[in-house]
């Protein structure tokens, strides 16, 4: 298809598509004249992934380039490609700035929860460092946070990942699976966070309304 | 305590503390001379919350001011204060920009999952709008996303919220509970997201290594 059709079908302006071509995020089309090129379904799919990363995920062009380079890197096996692509996605939190007592404790806590779940600990995974940062912050602010406190989060994360990998299995080719893994990692983060906030609102409303009723001797449900 | 001690105990510079005083995020201390003021444990706790919001959560000073104003608003009951404070926290995604077919479907999907979980639907909750945005994005990119697909996320969010509200219950006074609710909402988001990515890395590695073994006729585990 021509650039105009690619624009129409992707819902992106030709100027935006040309920008992604110039930035090396979208592979060039097959040149048919000196001024025209031909694009296919793979270009359309790639544009959708770029949109997921940049327009929805709020990821910078440079970070998106690193993620897509990992997806495309045929010199790596699929485990490494998926690992590299997902690791190139920006984290909610940077690695811990200070190497203080809390950061040391946080690293032990992060290792403990993963070991209790039977996961291999990979300290150089940026997500491990993000977890250490988050736990350090909680500890510095005086909120209790040990392996026990994190265990329910780890168990839920494990169930989610199982559910999501089953979804990704439905996509056929290895490259499409890699693309889906990257897109779903980014796109389901806001789904998860917004549902958590809605669940909080629902339960807080329920509990505080119950508290307002005159039955102070009633036993509290606890999780 | 004097400003210097507040600085030492909070680990924040006096310049930073003065900035938060000027911006109205931190209540003024009790004035003891024309140049000196006295601060107490409440100031220390408030500084920790400000740090959670701004330095860890990456929230703007203006957004933090709105969150703290809701926490402090004695004219509201506690349900409204908690709801207003958490709603003032920035969302992962803004409200859907386009009012297209996908946004309409996404709104139905977001309502369906909440109704199936027995939650009250509050369309004006910013988290509801963030959910609609996230689902619209998934639909526009061609990823399947209906009430059924979101149900596991909603169920996990419900369990998390129950666990987290039980944590918050341990904080004594209503204002401290509100502060804890705000801080934990912000601080546990990166915990959750980084654990999800670690679970993905773990399971992807496990599965792809299993795939590399020569047993193509083995049945696939599905969730």
Short mmCIF file of C-alpha atoms in Angstrom, two decimals:
data_model
loop_
_atom_site.label_atom_id
_atom_site.label_comp_id
_atom_site.label_asym_id
_atom_site.label_seq_id
_atom_site.Cartn_x
_atom_site.Cartn_y
_atom_site.Cartn_z
CA UNK A 1 0.00 0.00 0.00
CA UNK A 2 1.06 3.64 -0.50
CA UNK A 3 1.91 6.04 2.31
CA UNK A 4 -1.55 7.64 2.05
CA UNK A 5 -3.29 4.29 2.62
CA UNK A 6 -0.91 3.43 5.48
CA UNK A 7 -1.88 6.79 6.99
CA UNK A 8 -5.60 6.16 6.54
CA UNK A 9 -5.49 2.62 7.95
CA UNK A 10 -3.23 3.48 10.90
CA UNK A 11 -5.05 6.72 11.74
CA UNK A 12 -1.68 8.53 11.83
CA UNK A 13 -0.80 11.54 9.66
CA UNK A 14 1.72 11.07 6.83
CA UNK A 15 3.96 13.63 8.60
CA UNK A 16 3.99 11.46 11.75
CA UNK A 17 4.75 8.31 9.72
CA UNK A 18 7.61 10.12 7.93
CA UNK A 19 8.97 11.21 11.30
CA UNK A 20 9.05 7.59 12.53
CA UNK A 21 10.72 6.53 9.24
CA UNK A 22 13.40 9.24 9.68
CA UNK A 23 13.95 8.24 13.32
CA UNK A 24 14.48 4.61 12.30
CA UNK A 25 11.52 3.27 14.30
CA UNK A 26 9.66 2.15 11.16
CA UNK A 27 11.49 0.13 8.49
CA UNK A 28 11.56 1.82 5.05
CA UNK A 29 8.98 0.63 2.52
CA UNK A 30 9.93 -1.12 -0.72
CA UNK A 31 10.90 1.68 -3.11
CA UNK A 32 8.84 1.59 -6.35
CA UNK A 33 9.69 5.00 -7.89
CA UNK A 34 12.14 7.67 -6.76
CA UNK A 35 9.37 9.35 -4.75
CA UNK A 36 7.09 6.44 -3.84
CA UNK A 37 7.41 3.38 -1.65
CA UNK A 38 5.20 0.38 -0.96
CA UNK A 39 4.21 -0.61 2.61
CA UNK A 40 2.67 -3.85 3.87
CA UNK A 41 0.76 -5.27 6.86
CA UNK A 42 3.99 -5.52 8.83
CA UNK A 43 4.45 -1.75 8.58
CA UNK A 44 0.90 -1.24 9.81
CA UNK A 45 1.48 -3.57 12.78
CA UNK A 46 4.76 -1.87 13.61
CA UNK A 47 3.06 1.56 13.55
CA UNK A 48 0.47 0.30 16.03
CA UNK A 49 3.26 -0.87 18.33
CA UNK A 50 5.04 2.50 18.01
CA UNK A 51 1.78 4.22 18.90
CA UNK A 52 1.36 1.93 21.94
CA UNK A 53 4.85 2.81 23.14
CA UNK A 54 5.00 6.52 22.42
CA UNK A 55 1.47 7.90 22.32
CA UNK A 56 -0.06 5.65 24.98
CA UNK A 57 2.94 4.55 27.06
CA UNK A 58 4.52 8.02 27.04
CA UNK A 59 7.90 6.49 26.15
CA UNK A 60 10.55 8.69 24.49
CA UNK A 61 11.54 8.15 20.85
CA UNK A 62 15.04 7.10 22.00
CA UNK A 63 13.65 4.50 24.45
CA UNK A 64 11.22 3.20 21.80
CA UNK A 65 14.12 2.83 19.37
CA UNK A 66 16.02 0.70 21.92
CA UNK A 67 12.94 -1.48 22.57
CA UNK A 68 12.30 -2.03 18.84
CA UNK A 69 15.99 -2.71 18.14
CA UNK A 70 15.82 -5.54 20.69
CA UNK A 71 12.63 -6.92 19.08
CA UNK A 72 14.38 -6.91 15.68
CA UNK A 73 17.79 -8.21 16.78
CA UNK A 74 18.02 -11.55 14.95
CA UNK A 75 21.44 -12.27 16.52
CA UNK A 76 19.75 -12.96 19.88
CA UNK A 77 17.58 -15.93 20.81
CA UNK A 78 13.97 -15.22 21.68
CA UNK A 79 14.46 -15.26 25.49
CA UNK A 80 17.18 -12.61 25.20
CA UNK A 81 15.18 -10.53 22.73
CA UNK A 82 12.12 -10.47 24.96
CA UNK A 83 14.25 -9.76 28.04
CA UNK A 84 16.18 -6.96 26.32
CA UNK A 85 13.04 -5.39 24.83
CA UNK A 86 11.11 -5.35 28.10
CA UNK A 87 14.20 -4.20 30.05
CA UNK A 88 14.54 -1.25 27.64
CA UNK A 89 11.06 -0.05 28.61
CA UNK A 90 11.38 2.81 31.08
CA UNK A 91 10.76 1.88 34.72
CA UNK A 92 8.38 3.64 37.07
CA UNK A 93 11.38 4.38 39.29
CA UNK A 94 15.10 4.76 38.55
CA UNK A 95 17.72 2.65 40.32
CA UNK A 96 18.24 3.73 43.95
CA UNK A 97 20.29 6.93 44.10
CA UNK A 98 21.73 6.39 47.57
CA UNK A 99 23.61 3.30 48.67
CA UNK A 100 22.45 3.70 52.28
CA UNK A 101 21.20 1.29 54.94
CA UNK A 102 17.67 1.35 53.51
CA UNK A 103 18.91 0.47 50.02
CA UNK A 104 20.84 -2.49 51.43
CA UNK A 105 17.81 -3.70 53.41
CA UNK A 106 15.58 -3.13 50.38
CA UNK A 107 17.84 -5.30 48.23
CA UNK A 108 17.54 -8.12 50.80
CA UNK A 109 13.75 -7.70 50.89
CA UNK A 110 13.53 -7.76 47.07
CA UNK A 111 15.64 -10.93 46.95
CA UNK A 112 13.67 -12.58 49.75
CA UNK A 113 10.29 -12.16 48.07
CA UNK A 114 11.59 -13.52 44.75
CA UNK A 115 13.31 -16.47 46.45
CA UNK A 116 10.17 -17.32 48.43
CA UNK A 117 8.26 -17.39 45.15
CA UNK A 118 10.86 -19.67 43.58
CA UNK A 119 11.99 -17.05 41.04
CA UNK A 120 15.59 -16.70 39.92
CA UNK A 121 17.02 -13.40 41.21
CA UNK A 122 18.59 -11.38 38.39
CA UNK A 123 20.00 -8.24 40.12
CA UNK A 124 20.88 -6.57 36.79
CA UNK A 125 17.25 -6.71 35.61
CA UNK A 126 16.09 -3.04 35.70
CA UNK A 127 12.82 -4.24 37.27
CA UNK A 128 14.80 -5.65 40.21
CA UNK A 129 16.45 -2.25 40.66
CA UNK A 130 13.08 -0.51 40.39
CA UNK A 131 11.72 -2.82 43.10
CA UNK A 132 14.71 -2.01 45.35
CA UNK A 133 14.08 1.73 44.79
CA UNK A 134 10.40 1.42 45.65
CA UNK A 135 11.12 -0.59 48.81
CA UNK A 136 13.90 1.84 49.86
CA UNK A 137 11.44 4.71 49.50
CA UNK A 138 8.85 2.92 51.65
CA UNK A 139 11.44 2.15 54.35
CA UNK A 140 12.83 5.71 54.35
CA UNK A 141 9.31 7.04 54.82
CA UNK A 142 8.77 4.77 57.80
CA UNK A 143 6.27 2.38 56.17
CA UNK A 144 6.75 -1.28 57.08
CA UNK A 145 7.95 -3.29 54.09
CA UNK A 146 9.53 -6.72 54.45
CA UNK A 147 9.45 -9.92 52.39
CA UNK A 148 6.22 -10.94 54.13
CA UNK A 149 4.50 -7.66 53.16
CA UNK A 150 5.55 -8.04 49.51
CA UNK A 151 4.54 -11.68 49.18
CA UNK A 152 0.87 -11.00 48.31
CA UNK A 153 2.03 -8.60 45.55
CA UNK A 154 4.43 -11.20 44.20
CA UNK A 155 1.77 -13.90 44.19
CA UNK A 156 -0.67 -11.66 42.35
CA UNK A 157 2.06 -10.61 39.88
CA UNK A 158 2.75 -14.29 39.23
CA UNK A 159 -0.92 -14.99 38.45
CA UNK A 160 -1.09 -11.92 36.20
CA UNK A 161 2.04 -12.89 34.28
CA UNK A 162 0.66 -16.41 33.74
CA UNK A 163 -2.60 -14.95 32.43
CA UNK A 164 -0.76 -12.47 30.18
CA UNK A 165 1.67 -14.99 28.73
CA UNK A 166 -1.30 -17.21 27.85
CA UNK A 167 -2.73 -14.18 25.96
CA UNK A 168 0.59 -13.62 24.17
CA UNK A 169 0.72 -17.32 23.19
CA UNK A 170 -2.30 -16.66 20.97
CA UNK A 171 -0.19 -14.47 18.67
CA UNK A 172 1.38 -16.60 15.98
CA UNK A 173 4.89 -15.72 14.78
CA UNK A 174 7.78 -15.19 17.25
CA UNK A 175 8.19 -11.53 16.18
CA UNK A 176 4.47 -10.88 16.60
CA UNK A 177 4.63 -12.52 20.04
CA UNK A 178 7.54 -10.25 20.98
CA UNK A 179 5.61 -7.22 19.75
CA UNK A 180 2.54 -8.31 21.70
CA UNK A 181 4.63 -8.87 24.85
CA UNK A 182 6.02 -5.34 24.63
CA UNK A 183 2.66 -3.74 23.81
CA UNK A 184 0.76 -5.61 26.52
CA UNK A 185 3.45 -4.86 29.14
CA UNK A 186 2.96 -1.15 28.46
CA UNK A 187 -0.78 -1.14 27.85
CA UNK A 188 -1.88 -3.28 30.79
CA UNK A 189 0.05 -1.21 33.33
CA UNK A 190 -2.57 1.58 33.33
CA UNK A 191 -5.37 -1.04 33.31
CA UNK A 192 -3.94 -2.60 36.46
CA UNK A 193 -3.27 0.72 38.23
CA UNK A 194 -6.67 2.19 37.45
CA UNK A 195 -8.50 -0.98 38.57
CA UNK A 196 -6.49 -0.93 41.81
CA UNK A 197 -7.57 2.66 42.46
CA UNK A 198 -11.19 1.82 41.67
CA UNK A 199 -11.02 -1.18 44.03
CA UNK A 200 -9.64 1.13 46.73
CA UNK A 201 -12.43 3.65 46.20
CA UNK A 202 -15.05 0.88 46.33
CA UNK A 203 -13.69 -0.76 49.47
CA UNK A 204 -12.91 2.49 51.28
CA UNK A 205 -16.45 3.69 50.65
CA UNK A 206 -17.88 0.38 51.84
CA UNK A 207 -15.74 0.23 55.00
CA UNK A 208 -16.18 3.82 56.03
CA UNK A 209 -19.95 3.56 55.52
CA UNK A 210 -19.96 0.45 57.70
CA UNK A 211 -17.92 2.33 60.32
CA UNK A 212 -20.56 5.04 60.34
CA UNK A 213 -23.20 2.50 61.43
CA UNK A 214 -23.58 2.02 65.19
CA UNK A 215 -22.17 -1.51 65.52
CA UNK A 216 -18.75 -1.01 67.01
CA UNK A 217 -18.66 -4.50 68.52
CA UNK A 218 -19.01 -6.22 65.14
CA UNK A 219 -15.93 -8.23 64.15
CA UNK A 220 -13.75 -6.71 61.43
CA UNK A 221 -13.27 -8.70 58.26
CA UNK A 222 -9.55 -8.99 57.64
CA UNK A 223 -7.66 -10.21 54.58
CA UNK B 1 12.27 21.28 67.17
CA UNK B 2 14.10 23.95 65.16
CA UNK B 3 14.35 24.00 61.36
CA UNK B 4 17.89 22.57 61.57
CA UNK B 5 16.69 19.53 63.52
CA UNK B 6 13.69 19.05 61.21
CA UNK B 7 16.21 19.08 58.35
CA UNK B 8 18.47 16.54 60.06
CA UNK B 9 15.63 14.19 61.02
CA UNK B 10 13.87 14.37 57.65
CA UNK B 11 17.08 14.15 55.62
CA UNK B 12 15.92 17.18 53.57
CA UNK B 13 17.91 20.41 53.24
CA UNK B 14 16.63 23.54 55.01
CA UNK B 15 16.32 25.17 51.55
CA UNK B 16 14.00 22.36 50.41
CA UNK B 17 11.91 22.62 53.58
CA UNK B 18 11.63 26.41 53.15
CA UNK B 19 10.51 25.85 49.55
CA UNK B 20 7.69 23.53 50.71
CA UNK B 21 6.73 26.09 53.40
CA UNK B 22 6.55 28.87 50.77
CA UNK B 23 4.55 26.65 48.41
CA UNK B 24 2.03 25.93 51.16
CA UNK B 25 2.63 22.16 51.21
CA UNK B 26 3.99 22.24 54.77
CA UNK B 27 2.10 24.10 57.51
CA UNK B 28 4.10 26.92 59.13
CA UNK B 29 5.77 26.13 62.47
CA UNK B 30 4.79 27.86 65.71
CA UNK B 31 6.65 31.18 65.66
CA UNK B 32 8.90 31.66 68.73
CA UNK B 33 11.00 34.69 67.71
CA UNK B 34 10.76 36.90 64.61
CA UNK B 35 13.29 34.64 62.83
CA UNK B 36 12.70 31.24 64.45
CA UNK B 37 9.82 28.77 64.49
CA UNK B 38 9.15 25.50 66.29
CA UNK B 39 8.22 22.31 64.40
CA UNK B 40 6.78 19.04 65.73
CA UNK B 41 6.32 15.38 64.78
CA UNK B 42 3.40 16.29 62.54
CA UNK B 43 5.68 18.48 60.43
CA UNK B 44 8.14 15.60 60.13
CA UNK B 45 5.38 13.19 59.06
CA UNK B 46 4.05 15.69 56.54
CA UNK B 47 7.53 16.16 55.05
CA UNK B 48 7.80 12.39 54.58
CA UNK B 49 4.47 12.39 52.75
CA UNK B 50 5.58 15.31 50.56
CA UNK B 51 8.74 13.38 49.73
CA UNK B 52 6.71 10.28 48.86
CA UNK B 53 4.54 12.32 46.50
CA UNK B 54 7.13 14.55 44.84
CA UNK B 55 10.51 12.88 45.06
CA UNK B 56 9.36 9.27 44.74
CA UNK B 57 5.99 9.55 42.98
CA UNK B 58 7.21 12.21 40.56
CA UNK B 59 4.09 14.30 41.23
CA UNK B 60 4.16 18.04 40.48
CA UNK B 61 4.10 20.59 43.32
CA UNK B 62 0.67 21.76 42.12
CA UNK B 63 -0.77 18.22 42.15
CA UNK B 64 0.76 17.54 45.57
CA UNK B 65 -0.85 20.75 46.88
CA UNK B 66 -4.28 19.55 45.67
CA UNK B 67 -3.78 16.10 47.26
CA UNK B 68 -2.71 17.60 50.60
CA UNK B 69 -5.53 20.17 50.54
CA UNK B 70 -7.99 17.26 50.31
CA UNK B 71 -6.28 15.43 53.19
CA UNK B 72 -6.57 18.58 55.32
CA UNK B 73 -10.10 19.62 54.33
CA UNK B 74 -12.00 19.30 57.60
CA UNK B 75 -15.27 20.33 55.91
CA UNK B 76 -15.47 16.93 54.20
CA UNK B 77 -16.20 13.58 55.80
CA UNK B 78 -13.43 10.97 55.66
CA UNK B 79 -14.82 9.07 52.64
CA UNK B 80 -14.86 12.27 50.60
CA UNK B 81 -11.44 13.35 51.82
CA UNK B 82 -9.85 10.02 50.89
CA UNK B 83 -11.71 9.99 47.55
CA UNK B 84 -10.70 13.57 46.72
CA UNK B 85 -7.09 13.06 47.80
CA UNK B 86 -6.61 9.88 45.77
CA UNK B 87 -8.49 11.33 42.79
CA UNK B 88 -6.12 14.34 42.82
CA UNK B 89 -3.15 11.99 42.30
CA UNK B 90 -2.13 12.07 38.66
CA UNK B 91 -3.29 9.11 36.58
CA UNK B 92 -1.11 6.91 34.40
CA UNK B 93 -3.27 7.97 31.46
CA UNK B 94 -5.35 11.09 30.79
CA UNK B 95 -9.06 10.88 29.95
CA UNK B 96 -9.66 9.56 26.41
CA UNK B 97 -8.95 12.29 23.86
CA UNK B 98 -11.26 11.00 21.14
CA UNK B 99 -14.91 10.21 21.58
CA UNK B 100 -14.84 7.51 18.90
CA UNK B 101 -16.34 4.02 18.62
CA UNK B 102 -13.48 2.50 20.64
CA UNK B 103 -13.97 4.97 23.49
CA UNK B 104 -17.70 4.12 23.61
CA UNK B 105 -16.97 0.36 23.64
CA UNK B 106 -14.21 0.89 26.22
CA UNK B 107 -16.64 2.68 28.53
CA UNK B 108 -19.04 -0.30 28.29
CA UNK B 109 -16.15 -2.72 28.99
CA UNK B 110 -15.00 -0.67 32.01
CA UNK B 111 -18.56 -0.63 33.39
CA UNK B 112 -19.07 -4.34 32.73
CA UNK B 113 -16.00 -5.44 34.68
CA UNK B 114 -16.90 -3.24 37.66
CA UNK B 115 -20.51 -4.42 37.64
CA UNK B 116 -19.46 -8.07 37.45
CA UNK B 117 -17.28 -7.47 40.52
CA UNK B 118 -20.19 -5.85 42.35
CA UNK B 119 -18.51 -2.43 42.46
CA UNK B 120 -20.46 0.82 42.17
CA UNK B 121 -19.61 2.52 38.86
CA UNK B 122 -18.58 6.17 39.41
CA UNK B 123 -17.92 7.51 35.88
CA UNK B 124 -16.50 10.81 37.20
CA UNK B 125 -13.75 9.00 39.16
CA UNK B 126 -10.52 9.83 37.27
CA UNK B 127 -9.49 6.17 37.65
CA UNK B 128 -12.61 5.16 35.67
CA UNK B 129 -11.59 7.56 32.92
CA UNK B 130 -8.01 6.23 33.00
CA UNK B 131 -9.36 2.69 32.64
CA UNK B 132 -11.49 3.76 29.66
CA UNK B 133 -8.39 5.35 28.06
CA UNK B 134 -6.30 2.24 28.57
CA UNK B 135 -9.00 -0.04 27.13
CA UNK B 136 -9.58 2.33 24.17
CA UNK B 137 -5.85 2.18 23.41
CA UNK B 138 -5.84 -1.63 23.51
CA UNK B 139 -8.88 -1.81 21.21
CA UNK B 140 -7.44 0.74 18.75
CA UNK B 141 -4.23 -1.28 18.54
CA UNK B 142 -6.19 -4.43 17.75
CA UNK B 143 -5.63 -6.24 21.06
CA UNK B 144 -8.67 -8.11 22.38
CA UNK B 145 -10.05 -6.47 25.52
CA UNK B 146 -13.54 -7.19 26.85
CA UNK B 147 -15.09 -7.50 30.31
CA UNK B 148 -14.02 -11.15 30.44
CA UNK B 149 -10.35 -10.24 29.72
CA UNK B 150 -10.36 -7.57 32.45
CA UNK B 151 -12.01 -9.72 35.10
CA UNK B 152 -8.76 -11.37 36.34
CA UNK B 153 -7.20 -7.89 36.74
CA UNK B 154 -10.24 -6.66 38.64
CA UNK B 155 -10.22 -9.68 40.95
CA UNK B 156 -6.52 -9.22 41.69
CA UNK B 157 -7.04 -5.47 42.24
CA UNK B 158 -9.82 -6.31 44.71
CA UNK B 159 -7.53 -8.62 46.69
CA UNK B 160 -4.75 -6.02 46.67
CA UNK B 161 -7.04 -3.26 47.86
CA UNK B 162 -8.29 -5.47 50.70
CA UNK B 163 -4.71 -6.23 51.73
CA UNK B 164 -3.71 -2.56 51.51
CA UNK B 165 -6.69 -1.23 53.44
CA UNK B 166 -5.86 -3.72 56.20
CA UNK B 167 -2.36 -2.18 56.28
CA UNK B 168 -3.80 1.33 56.41
CA UNK B 169 -6.10 0.29 59.28
CA UNK B 170 -2.98 -0.14 61.41
CA UNK B 171 -2.34 3.62 61.34
CA UNK B 172 -4.12 5.27 64.22
CA UNK B 173 -5.65 8.72 63.71
CA UNK B 174 -7.95 9.46 60.75
CA UNK B 175 -5.50 12.05 59.30
CA UNK B 176 -2.58 9.61 59.59
CA UNK B 177 -4.73 6.96 57.87
CA UNK B 178 -5.49 9.39 55.06
CA UNK B 179 -1.80 10.22 54.73
CA UNK B 180 -0.92 6.52 54.71
CA UNK B 181 -3.58 5.82 52.06
CA UNK B 182 -2.15 8.50 49.79
CA UNK B 183 1.47 7.47 50.38
CA UNK B 184 0.80 3.75 49.90
CA UNK B 185 -1.25 4.37 46.74
CA UNK B 186 1.75 6.14 45.24
CA UNK B 187 4.52 3.99 46.70
CA UNK B 188 3.05 0.55 46.00
CA UNK B 189 2.43 1.30 42.31
CA UNK B 190 6.11 0.82 41.39
CA UNK B 191 6.28 -2.24 43.69
CA UNK B 192 3.40 -3.82 41.81
CA UNK B 193 4.68 -2.92 38.34
CA UNK B 194 8.24 -4.06 38.98
CA UNK B 195 7.07 -7.38 40.47
CA UNK B 196 4.85 -7.91 37.42
CA UNK B 197 7.82 -7.38 35.11
CA UNK B 198 9.98 -9.73 37.19
CA UNK B 199 7.23 -12.37 37.08
CA UNK B 200 7.09 -11.96 33.30
CA UNK B 201 10.86 -12.35 32.98
CA UNK B 202 10.78 -15.45 35.19
CA UNK B 203 7.89 -17.13 33.38
CA UNK B 204 9.05 -16.19 29.88
CA UNK B 205 12.49 -17.65 30.62
CA UNK B 206 10.93 -20.82 32.02
CA UNK B 207 8.53 -21.29 29.10
CA UNK B 208 10.97 -20.52 26.34
CA UNK B 209 13.54 -22.88 27.86
CA UNK B 210 10.86 -25.57 27.99
CA UNK B 211 10.02 -24.84 24.33
CA UNK B 212 13.67 -25.33 23.45
CA UNK B 213 13.49 -28.94 24.70
CA UNK B 214 12.54 -31.55 22.06
CA UNK B 215 9.04 -32.40 23.27
CA UNK B 216 6.75 -30.70 20.79
CA UNK B 217 3.87 -33.08 21.48
CA UNK B 218 3.71 -32.15 25.20
CA UNK B 219 0.45 -30.44 26.14
CA UNK B 220 0.72 -26.69 26.85
CA UNK B 221 -0.25 -25.54 30.34
CA UNK B 222 -2.89 -22.84 29.98
CA UNK B 223 -4.22 -20.41 32.60
#
